[in-house]
């Protein structure tokens, strides 16, 4: 092949590796983050063609303004009672997170994940859904269970993997499941819930049902193949589903740029697949509610799926296995321009004249006490390492309707080995 001299003057190729703007010790300045004025965003009809609302994936739906007033066409016009329930539920979730995080540090469970700063993305969204809609959560949507009335004691039993754990100790702590409440089993494998949710939604449509599906993942999970497979099926089959992407800026130690956040918004993925997309202020509970309500109506009227990006911030560590001070500036949380969802809703209700600082202080104490009572009750059923666990035999159960011969043999062999190794334990049964 002849030598090509036309490229001799070109610079060598270089690989771009995303790098976050701020590292530990850096001064944080979010002035480059565009935050549109609340109330300026148009509210399309629920039957609008995705192409006609493409600019929504670059805008940001906001309802609460700087004075904590609800403004603009996206204001869902919620009653005082509904907003108070939303506030109290978010406060209860945060109190629950704080105490269970401390209990992990005390050695009472092996693992925990908080959703501090992201409460609106699950609580407000769940309140906008019908109670029988099916939810396929990621691991930071415990707020859905609180909205749907799942007992805190049962959640803590699961976290402790004790003898009353409804999942029999088979799931990592915080990976809850409730068939009765339409809360699909949480998976530690990222984005697996997305194609499962789309499949469920397709089945609901095929049966002529009225229920829709909603699923959640973090922005990092949009880089997973399962996310894109789900998007393809959702658009091809016009699945009645809401696909939530909680953009909290950080995976466990890598920032959103590694999932494509430097190039465009995560809501823009909707435009690429030809489905409706919204970008929402994830720390504005009213905006989250309004966007979810809009998407739910769209799905329920056979107008197809919606992708919602919740622009928020992970205010605490990724999990109890994480130390964010090793990779991001401590100032990020303080400087985050969209504030805190609980504080913003509290101030909105004070502005409406139905709430006060004193009432909120009392609420915080009530929430702390409620979690304390629930944890004490759950501790009676056992904590990590204290022996009050599920019966050993459950290891081999619940996979087949009738246990096959090879599992029976394994169970018998395992029990014999236990008798040899721990005769005292067997004798005390």
Tab-separated table of C-alpha atoms in Angstrom:
chain	number	residue	atom	x	y	z
A	1	UNK	CA	0.000	0.000	0.000
A	2	UNK	CA	1.318	3.433	-0.869
A	3	UNK	CA	2.435	5.649	1.957
A	4	UNK	CA	-0.133	8.312	2.873
A	5	UNK	CA	1.698	11.580	3.490
A	6	UNK	CA	-1.483	13.612	3.936
A	7	UNK	CA	-1.628	12.803	7.669
A	8	UNK	CA	1.933	13.650	8.596
A	9	UNK	CA	1.014	17.097	9.908
A	10	UNK	CA	-1.890	15.883	12.054
A	11	UNK	CA	-1.447	15.711	15.831
A	12	UNK	CA	-1.484	12.215	17.342
A	13	UNK	CA	-4.794	10.848	18.536
A	14	UNK	CA	-5.541	11.261	22.241
A	15	UNK	CA	-7.957	9.406	24.474
A	16	UNK	CA	-10.396	11.462	26.528
A	17	UNK	CA	-10.826	10.219	30.087
A	18	UNK	CA	-13.597	12.055	31.981
A	19	UNK	CA	-12.471	13.826	35.117
A	20	UNK	CA	-14.738	15.431	37.741
A	21	UNK	CA	-14.351	19.148	38.272
A	22	UNK	CA	-13.774	18.917	41.989
A	23	UNK	CA	-11.674	16.609	44.106
A	24	UNK	CA	-11.143	16.523	47.912
A	25	UNK	CA	-10.080	19.929	49.198
A	26	UNK	CA	-11.209	21.836	46.095
A	27	UNK	CA	-13.413	24.915	46.286
A	28	UNK	CA	-16.738	24.163	44.614
A	29	UNK	CA	-18.402	26.572	42.208
A	30	UNK	CA	-21.648	25.486	40.543
A	31	UNK	CA	-22.141	28.735	38.625
A	32	UNK	CA	-21.749	26.836	35.366
A	33	UNK	CA	-24.764	24.615	36.155
A	34	UNK	CA	-27.795	26.040	34.361
A	35	UNK	CA	-30.830	26.147	36.654
A	36	UNK	CA	-33.835	27.548	34.767
A	37	UNK	CA	-36.380	29.691	36.543
A	38	UNK	CA	-39.212	27.770	38.174
A	39	UNK	CA	-42.498	27.926	36.298
A	40	UNK	CA	-41.007	28.770	32.898
A	41	UNK	CA	-41.261	25.257	31.494
A	42	UNK	CA	-44.252	24.486	29.237
A	43	UNK	CA	-46.437	21.500	30.099
A	44	UNK	CA	-47.167	19.510	26.911
A	45	UNK	CA	-50.362	17.559	26.427
A	46	UNK	CA	-49.959	13.953	27.502
A	47	UNK	CA	-50.594	12.833	23.917
A	48	UNK	CA	-47.857	15.044	22.449
A	49	UNK	CA	-45.508	13.410	19.968
A	50	UNK	CA	-42.030	12.913	21.462
A	51	UNK	CA	-40.466	14.913	18.629
A	52	UNK	CA	-42.693	17.893	19.462
A	53	UNK	CA	-41.404	18.060	23.034
A	54	UNK	CA	-37.752	17.303	22.401
A	55	UNK	CA	-36.546	20.503	24.088
A	56	UNK	CA	-37.918	19.209	27.404
A	57	UNK	CA	-34.949	16.833	27.697
A	58	UNK	CA	-32.599	19.819	27.936
A	59	UNK	CA	-34.789	22.028	30.121
A	60	UNK	CA	-35.707	21.302	33.747
A	61	UNK	CA	-39.238	21.066	35.125
A	62	UNK	CA	-39.415	23.156	38.302
A	63	UNK	CA	-42.375	24.212	40.452
A	64	UNK	CA	-40.985	25.704	43.677
A	65	UNK	CA	-39.379	29.098	43.129
A	66	UNK	CA	-36.734	30.833	45.230
A	67	UNK	CA	-39.440	32.055	47.618
A	68	UNK	CA	-40.786	28.480	47.989
A	69	UNK	CA	-44.006	29.300	46.150
A	70	UNK	CA	-45.538	26.831	43.682
A	71	UNK	CA	-45.593	28.478	40.257
A	72	UNK	CA	-46.153	27.666	36.596
A	73	UNK	CA	-48.130	25.144	34.561
A	74	UNK	CA	-46.526	22.129	36.236
A	75	UNK	CA	-47.901	23.013	39.682
A	76	UNK	CA	-49.898	19.866	40.572
A	77	UNK	CA	-52.231	21.897	42.864
A	78	UNK	CA	-51.968	19.397	45.704
A	79	UNK	CA	-53.996	19.723	48.878
A	80	UNK	CA	-52.412	20.674	52.192
A	81	UNK	CA	-53.063	17.163	53.506
A	82	UNK	CA	-51.282	15.535	50.569
A	83	UNK	CA	-48.270	17.822	50.910
A	84	UNK	CA	-48.092	17.249	54.654
A	85	UNK	CA	-48.170	13.502	54.089
A	86	UNK	CA	-45.357	13.881	51.565
A	87	UNK	CA	-43.263	15.921	54.003
A	88	UNK	CA	-43.846	13.543	56.906
A	89	UNK	CA	-43.011	10.506	54.778
A	90	UNK	CA	-39.739	12.006	53.562
A	91	UNK	CA	-38.820	12.967	57.132
A	92	UNK	CA	-39.565	9.420	58.292
A	93	UNK	CA	-37.382	7.960	55.538
A	94	UNK	CA	-34.481	10.195	56.551
A	95	UNK	CA	-34.813	9.325	60.232
A	96	UNK	CA	-34.922	5.638	59.301
A	97	UNK	CA	-31.792	5.986	57.176
A	98	UNK	CA	-29.858	7.792	59.891
A	99	UNK	CA	-30.587	5.214	62.581
A	100	UNK	CA	-30.021	2.130	60.405
A	101	UNK	CA	-26.752	3.594	59.163
A	102	UNK	CA	-25.604	3.935	62.777
A	103	UNK	CA	-26.697	0.379	63.515
A	104	UNK	CA	-24.473	-0.883	60.721
A	105	UNK	CA	-21.570	0.967	62.342
A	106	UNK	CA	-22.499	-0.796	65.600
A	107	UNK	CA	-22.159	-4.176	63.895
A	108	UNK	CA	-25.855	-5.059	63.970
A	109	UNK	CA	-26.043	-5.472	60.199
A	110	UNK	CA	-23.453	-5.913	57.496
A	111	UNK	CA	-24.528	-3.222	55.047
A	112	UNK	CA	-26.758	-0.191	54.527
A	113	UNK	CA	-27.521	2.437	51.867
A	114	UNK	CA	-29.062	5.853	52.533
A	115	UNK	CA	-31.021	8.042	50.126
A	116	UNK	CA	-30.265	11.355	51.852
A	117	UNK	CA	-31.085	14.257	49.549
A	118	UNK	CA	-32.951	12.017	47.103
A	119	UNK	CA	-36.112	11.315	49.096
A	120	UNK	CA	-38.383	13.172	46.669
A	121	UNK	CA	-37.436	10.922	43.752
A	122	UNK	CA	-39.130	7.969	45.432
A	123	UNK	CA	-41.658	9.446	47.876
A	124	UNK	CA	-43.192	12.100	45.614
A	125	UNK	CA	-43.055	9.768	42.600
A	126	UNK	CA	-44.777	6.914	44.450
A	127	UNK	CA	-47.513	9.234	45.682
A	128	UNK	CA	-48.264	10.216	42.075
A	129	UNK	CA	-48.763	6.571	41.049
A	130	UNK	CA	-51.790	4.397	41.681
A	131	UNK	CA	-51.311	2.038	44.607
A	132	UNK	CA	-51.516	-1.039	42.357
A	133	UNK	CA	-48.996	0.153	39.785
A	134	UNK	CA	-45.910	-2.062	39.739
A	135	UNK	CA	-42.605	-0.602	40.922
A	136	UNK	CA	-39.204	-1.933	39.885
A	137	UNK	CA	-36.790	-0.014	42.119
A	138	UNK	CA	-33.074	0.324	42.430
A	139	UNK	CA	-31.459	0.228	45.881
A	140	UNK	CA	-32.212	3.832	46.920
A	141	UNK	CA	-36.016	3.831	46.585
A	142	UNK	CA	-36.996	2.736	50.090
A	143	UNK	CA	-39.357	5.704	50.107
A	144	UNK	CA	-41.783	3.751	47.912
A	145	UNK	CA	-42.306	1.223	50.700
A	146	UNK	CA	-42.958	3.995	53.198
A	147	UNK	CA	-45.580	5.537	50.902
A	148	UNK	CA	-47.295	2.172	50.455
A	149	UNK	CA	-47.393	1.403	54.158
A	150	UNK	CA	-44.805	-1.346	54.535
A	151	UNK	CA	-43.996	-1.735	58.252
A	152	UNK	CA	-40.605	-0.448	59.369
A	153	UNK	CA	-40.189	-3.512	61.573
A	154	UNK	CA	-40.365	-5.760	58.501
A	155	UNK	CA	-37.789	-3.629	56.697
A	156	UNK	CA	-35.436	-3.858	59.675
A	157	UNK	CA	-35.953	-7.618	59.971
A	158	UNK	CA	-34.732	-7.852	56.390
A	159	UNK	CA	-31.768	-5.578	57.102
A	160	UNK	CA	-30.791	-7.746	60.088
A	161	UNK	CA	-31.434	-10.983	58.106
A	162	UNK	CA	-33.028	-12.374	61.262
A	163	UNK	CA	-35.551	-15.136	61.920
A	164	UNK	CA	-38.479	-12.912	60.880
A	165	UNK	CA	-36.910	-11.771	57.624
A	166	UNK	CA	-39.583	-12.399	55.000
A	167	UNK	CA	-36.840	-12.999	52.423
A	168	UNK	CA	-35.223	-15.622	54.686
A	169	UNK	CA	-31.790	-14.029	54.713
A	170	UNK	CA	-31.239	-14.596	51.009
A	171	UNK	CA	-30.961	-10.958	50.003
A	172	UNK	CA	-28.314	-8.377	50.826
A	173	UNK	CA	-29.581	-5.947	53.493
A	174	UNK	CA	-31.852	-3.192	52.024
A	175	UNK	CA	-32.788	-5.303	49.005
A	176	UNK	CA	-36.435	-5.505	49.975
A	177	UNK	CA	-39.375	-7.063	48.164
A	178	UNK	CA	-43.132	-6.963	48.640
A	179	UNK	CA	-45.405	-8.672	46.159
A	180	UNK	CA	-48.476	-7.416	48.027
A	181	UNK	CA	-47.373	-3.798	47.595
A	182	UNK	CA	-46.141	-4.128	44.014
A	183	UNK	CA	-42.484	-3.653	44.962
A	184	UNK	CA	-40.270	-5.905	42.834
A	185	UNK	CA	-37.216	-7.515	44.407
A	186	UNK	CA	-34.201	-5.196	44.394
A	187	UNK	CA	-31.134	-6.525	42.611
A	188	UNK	CA	-27.511	-5.613	43.224
A	189	UNK	CA	-26.803	-6.202	39.530
A	190	UNK	CA	-27.252	-2.807	37.935
A	191	UNK	CA	-30.167	-2.102	35.582
A	192	UNK	CA	-31.541	-5.658	35.527
A	193	UNK	CA	-34.855	-4.234	36.726
A	194	UNK	CA	-35.229	-2.159	33.546
A	195	UNK	CA	-35.972	-4.945	31.019
A	196	UNK	CA	-37.979	-6.754	33.713
A	197	UNK	CA	-40.118	-3.654	34.197
A	198	UNK	CA	-40.654	-3.172	30.470
A	199	UNK	CA	-41.618	-6.838	30.116
A	200	UNK	CA	-44.135	-6.498	32.937
A	201	UNK	CA	-45.582	-3.366	31.305
A	202	UNK	CA	-45.860	-5.129	27.967
A	203	UNK	CA	-47.683	-8.017	29.636
A	204	UNK	CA	-50.080	-5.608	31.338
A	205	UNK	CA	-50.862	-4.026	27.979
A	206	UNK	CA	-51.223	-7.407	26.267
A	207	UNK	CA	-53.765	-8.484	28.898
A	208	UNK	CA	-55.743	-5.270	28.579
A	209	UNK	CA	-55.017	-4.346	32.197
A	210	UNK	CA	-55.064	-0.796	33.579
A	211	UNK	CA	-51.874	-0.959	35.649
A	212	UNK	CA	-48.612	0.592	34.526
A	213	UNK	CA	-45.012	0.000	35.570
A	214	UNK	CA	-42.406	2.387	36.936
A	215	UNK	CA	-38.718	1.651	37.281
A	216	UNK	CA	-35.703	3.482	38.684
A	217	UNK	CA	-31.952	3.397	38.162
A	218	UNK	CA	-29.015	5.704	38.779
A	219	UNK	CA	-27.385	7.686	36.005
A	220	UNK	CA	-24.394	5.329	36.026
A	221	UNK	CA	-26.652	2.396	35.191
A	222	UNK	CA	-27.637	4.006	31.886
A	223	UNK	CA	-24.268	2.754	30.623
A	224	UNK	CA	-25.443	-0.835	31.134
A	225	UNK	CA	-26.669	-2.856	28.178
A	226	UNK	CA	-29.863	-3.781	30.038
A	227	UNK	CA	-30.862	-0.118	30.089
A	228	UNK	CA	-30.628	0.179	26.313
A	229	UNK	CA	-32.335	-3.154	25.683
A	230	UNK	CA	-35.214	-1.962	27.834
A	231	UNK	CA	-35.406	1.354	25.975
A	232	UNK	CA	-35.598	-0.488	22.655
A	233	UNK	CA	-38.411	-2.780	23.781
A	234	UNK	CA	-40.257	0.124	25.423
A	235	UNK	CA	-40.309	2.202	22.258
A	236	UNK	CA	-40.988	-0.683	19.859
A	237	UNK	CA	-43.961	-1.983	21.860
A	238	UNK	CA	-45.141	1.377	23.242
A	239	UNK	CA	-44.937	-0.062	26.750
A	240	UNK	CA	-46.957	1.687	29.490
A	241	UNK	CA	-43.991	2.480	31.710
A	242	UNK	CA	-42.199	5.335	33.461
A	243	UNK	CA	-38.420	4.972	33.316
A	244	UNK	CA	-36.775	7.050	36.048
A	245	UNK	CA	-33.088	7.938	35.936
A	246	UNK	CA	-31.945	9.374	39.257
A	247	UNK	CA	-28.971	11.517	38.306
A	248	UNK	CA	-27.351	12.073	41.692
A	249	UNK	CA	-24.024	13.008	40.052
A	250	UNK	CA	-21.995	10.114	41.482
A	251	UNK	CA	-21.734	6.347	41.281
A	252	UNK	CA	-19.799	4.783	44.156
A	253	UNK	CA	-16.613	6.668	43.243
A	254	UNK	CA	-16.977	7.724	39.614
A	255	UNK	CA	-18.885	10.797	38.520
A	256	UNK	CA	-21.650	11.026	35.948
A	257	UNK	CA	-19.223	11.791	33.129
A	258	UNK	CA	-18.341	8.119	32.902
A	259	UNK	CA	-21.944	7.409	31.898
A	260	UNK	CA	-21.984	10.181	29.294
A	261	UNK	CA	-23.028	13.112	31.472
A	262	UNK	CA	-20.361	15.411	30.015
A	263	UNK	CA	-21.906	15.272	26.549
A	264	UNK	CA	-25.618	15.745	27.143
A	265	UNK	CA	-28.402	15.211	29.651
A	266	UNK	CA	-29.555	11.733	30.619
A	267	UNK	CA	-33.081	12.694	29.594
A	268	UNK	CA	-31.726	13.126	26.058
A	269	UNK	CA	-31.533	9.352	25.766
A	270	UNK	CA	-35.304	9.478	25.359
A	271	UNK	CA	-34.980	11.586	22.200
A	272	UNK	CA	-32.579	9.067	20.708
A	273	UNK	CA	-35.117	6.276	21.182
A	274	UNK	CA	-38.109	8.326	20.062
A	275	UNK	CA	-39.947	8.342	23.371
A	276	UNK	CA	-41.124	11.179	25.599
A	277	UNK	CA	-38.477	12.605	27.899
A	278	UNK	CA	-38.542	15.016	30.840
A	279	UNK	CA	-35.718	16.492	32.889
A	280	UNK	CA	-36.863	17.369	36.391
A	281	UNK	CA	-35.522	19.183	39.448
A	282	UNK	CA	-35.172	16.064	41.595
A	283	UNK	CA	-35.019	18.107	44.799
A	284	UNK	CA	-38.384	19.741	44.092
A	285	UNK	CA	-41.028	17.309	45.412
A	286	UNK	CA	-43.841	19.087	43.568
A	287	UNK	CA	-41.982	18.896	40.261
A	288	UNK	CA	-41.265	15.190	40.769
A	289	UNK	CA	-44.928	14.549	41.568
A	290	UNK	CA	-46.139	16.574	38.579
A	291	UNK	CA	-43.775	14.897	36.113
A	292	UNK	CA	-44.675	11.420	37.374
A	293	UNK	CA	-48.388	12.239	37.256
A	294	UNK	CA	-48.008	13.446	33.652
A	295	UNK	CA	-46.040	10.350	32.616
A	296	UNK	CA	-48.507	8.036	34.370
A	297	UNK	CA	-51.452	9.545	32.544
A	298	UNK	CA	-49.547	9.264	29.276
A	299	UNK	CA	-48.819	5.582	29.878
A	300	UNK	CA	-52.344	4.814	31.052
A	301	UNK	CA	-53.886	6.335	27.920
A	302	UNK	CA	-51.756	4.268	25.527
A	303	UNK	CA	-49.462	7.156	24.648
A	304	UNK	CA	-46.368	5.165	25.516
A	305	UNK	CA	-43.330	5.283	27.787
A	306	UNK	CA	-41.634	8.289	29.351
A	307	UNK	CA	-38.063	8.683	30.538
A	308	UNK	CA	-37.670	11.081	33.474
A	309	UNK	CA	-34.253	12.316	34.564
A	310	UNK	CA	-34.306	13.481	38.185
A	311	UNK	CA	-31.471	15.993	38.555
A	312	UNK	CA	-30.432	15.643	42.190
A	313	UNK	CA	-27.415	15.053	44.423
A	314	UNK	CA	-26.289	12.117	46.542
A	315	UNK	CA	-25.704	13.997	49.769
A	316	UNK	CA	-24.153	11.100	51.675
A	317	UNK	CA	-21.923	8.121	50.962
A	318	UNK	CA	-22.877	5.627	48.275
A	319	UNK	CA	-23.179	2.985	50.991
A	320	UNK	CA	-21.582	1.973	54.272
A	321	UNK	CA	-18.759	0.521	52.161
A	322	UNK	CA	-17.925	3.937	50.725
A	323	UNK	CA	-15.956	7.001	51.850
A	324	UNK	CA	-16.800	9.927	49.547
A	325	UNK	CA	-14.178	12.160	51.183
A	326	UNK	CA	-11.603	10.135	49.238
A	327	UNK	CA	-12.845	11.255	45.833
A	328	UNK	CA	-15.038	14.379	46.006
A	329	UNK	CA	-14.995	17.768	47.669
A	330	UNK	CA	-16.868	18.057	50.958
A	331	UNK	CA	-18.199	21.401	49.717
A	332	UNK	CA	-20.319	19.806	47.009
A	333	UNK	CA	-23.178	18.984	49.345
A	334	UNK	CA	-23.184	22.455	50.888
A	335	UNK	CA	-23.020	24.252	47.556
A	336	UNK	CA	-25.536	22.129	45.634
A	337	UNK	CA	-27.733	24.767	43.935
A	338	UNK	CA	-31.033	22.876	44.214
A	339	UNK	CA	-30.993	22.598	47.993
A	340	UNK	CA	-32.611	19.843	50.032
A	341	UNK	CA	-36.047	18.347	49.173
A	342	UNK	CA	-37.297	18.189	52.760
A	343	UNK	CA	-36.197	21.740	53.541
A	344	UNK	CA	-37.798	23.087	50.380
A	345	UNK	CA	-41.145	21.396	50.986
A	346	UNK	CA	-41.090	22.429	54.647
A	347	UNK	CA	-40.587	26.076	53.685
A	348	UNK	CA	-43.315	25.829	51.047
A	349	UNK	CA	-45.780	24.585	53.663
A	350	UNK	CA	-44.722	27.299	56.103
A	351	UNK	CA	-45.340	29.817	53.317
A	352	UNK	CA	-48.826	28.319	52.817
A	353	UNK	CA	-49.512	28.846	56.518
A	354	UNK	CA	-50.127	25.179	57.355
A	355	UNK	CA	-46.782	24.353	58.983
A	356	UNK	CA	-44.203	25.859	61.309
A	357	UNK	CA	-40.619	25.364	62.466
A	358	UNK	CA	-41.912	24.174	65.821
A	359	UNK	CA	-44.146	21.579	64.191
A	360	UNK	CA	-41.259	20.373	62.087
A	361	UNK	CA	-39.003	19.993	65.110
A	362	UNK	CA	-41.735	17.947	66.776
A	363	UNK	CA	-42.097	15.865	63.606
A	364	UNK	CA	-38.393	15.060	63.559
A	365	UNK	CA	-38.584	13.855	67.164
A	366	UNK	CA	-41.649	11.724	66.378
A	367	UNK	CA	-39.891	10.139	63.406
A	368	UNK	CA	-36.781	9.364	65.439
A	369	UNK	CA	-38.877	7.794	68.181
A	370	UNK	CA	-40.889	5.719	65.689
A	371	UNK	CA	-37.699	4.264	64.198
A	372	UNK	CA	-36.312	3.613	67.683
A	373	UNK	CA	-39.417	1.630	68.636
A	374	UNK	CA	-39.301	-0.354	65.372
A	375	UNK	CA	-35.616	-1.218	65.731
A	376	UNK	CA	-36.079	-2.400	69.318
A	377	UNK	CA	-38.893	-4.669	68.175
A	378	UNK	CA	-36.865	-6.051	65.273
A	379	UNK	CA	-33.831	-6.659	67.480
A	380	UNK	CA	-35.893	-9.178	69.446
A	381	UNK	CA	-35.833	-11.322	66.302
A	382	UNK	CA	-32.056	-11.220	66.063
A	383	UNK	CA	-29.227	-9.128	64.683
A	384	UNK	CA	-26.075	-9.934	62.753
A	385	UNK	CA	-24.033	-12.712	64.350
A	386	UNK	CA	-26.398	-13.487	67.235
A	387	UNK	CA	-27.698	-16.803	65.954
A	388	UNK	CA	-31.367	-15.882	65.584
A	389	UNK	CA	-31.488	-16.607	61.890
A	390	UNK	CA	-33.629	-18.544	59.470
A	391	UNK	CA	-33.643	-22.340	59.917
A	392	UNK	CA	-30.711	-23.949	58.150
A	393	UNK	CA	-33.001	-25.999	55.896
A	394	UNK	CA	-34.352	-22.881	54.173
A	395	UNK	CA	-31.094	-22.724	52.212
A	396	UNK	CA	-32.450	-25.513	50.010
A	397	UNK	CA	-36.091	-24.449	49.822
A	398	UNK	CA	-38.235	-22.234	47.580
A	399	UNK	CA	-36.384	-22.893	44.331
A	400	UNK	CA	-38.508	-25.818	43.130
A	401	UNK	CA	-42.126	-26.544	43.959
A	402	UNK	CA	-41.014	-30.036	44.941
A	403	UNK	CA	-37.429	-30.447	46.075
A	404	UNK	CA	-35.493	-32.663	43.610
A	405	UNK	CA	-33.453	-35.633	44.774
A	406	UNK	CA	-30.051	-33.978	44.465
A	407	UNK	CA	-31.047	-31.064	46.726
A	408	UNK	CA	-32.494	-33.510	49.257
A	409	UNK	CA	-29.152	-35.322	49.293
A	410	UNK	CA	-27.224	-32.054	49.686
A	411	UNK	CA	-29.514	-30.967	52.527
A	412	UNK	CA	-29.073	-34.249	54.363
A	413	UNK	CA	-25.298	-34.150	53.916
A	414	UNK	CA	-25.110	-30.539	55.121
A	415	UNK	CA	-27.149	-31.364	58.230
A	416	UNK	CA	-24.867	-34.288	59.063
A	417	UNK	CA	-21.812	-32.054	58.764
A	418	UNK	CA	-23.433	-29.483	61.052
A	419	UNK	CA	-24.082	-32.164	63.678
A	420	UNK	CA	-20.406	-33.174	63.577
A	421	UNK	CA	-18.979	-29.642	63.658
A	422	UNK	CA	-21.438	-28.074	66.109
A	423	UNK	CA	-22.925	-30.869	68.252
A	424	UNK	CA	-23.805	-28.477	71.079
A	425	UNK	CA	-25.809	-26.263	68.743
A	426	UNK	CA	-27.690	-29.243	67.378
A	427	UNK	CA	-28.396	-30.562	70.850
A	428	UNK	CA	-29.836	-27.243	71.998
A	429	UNK	CA	-32.420	-27.118	69.213
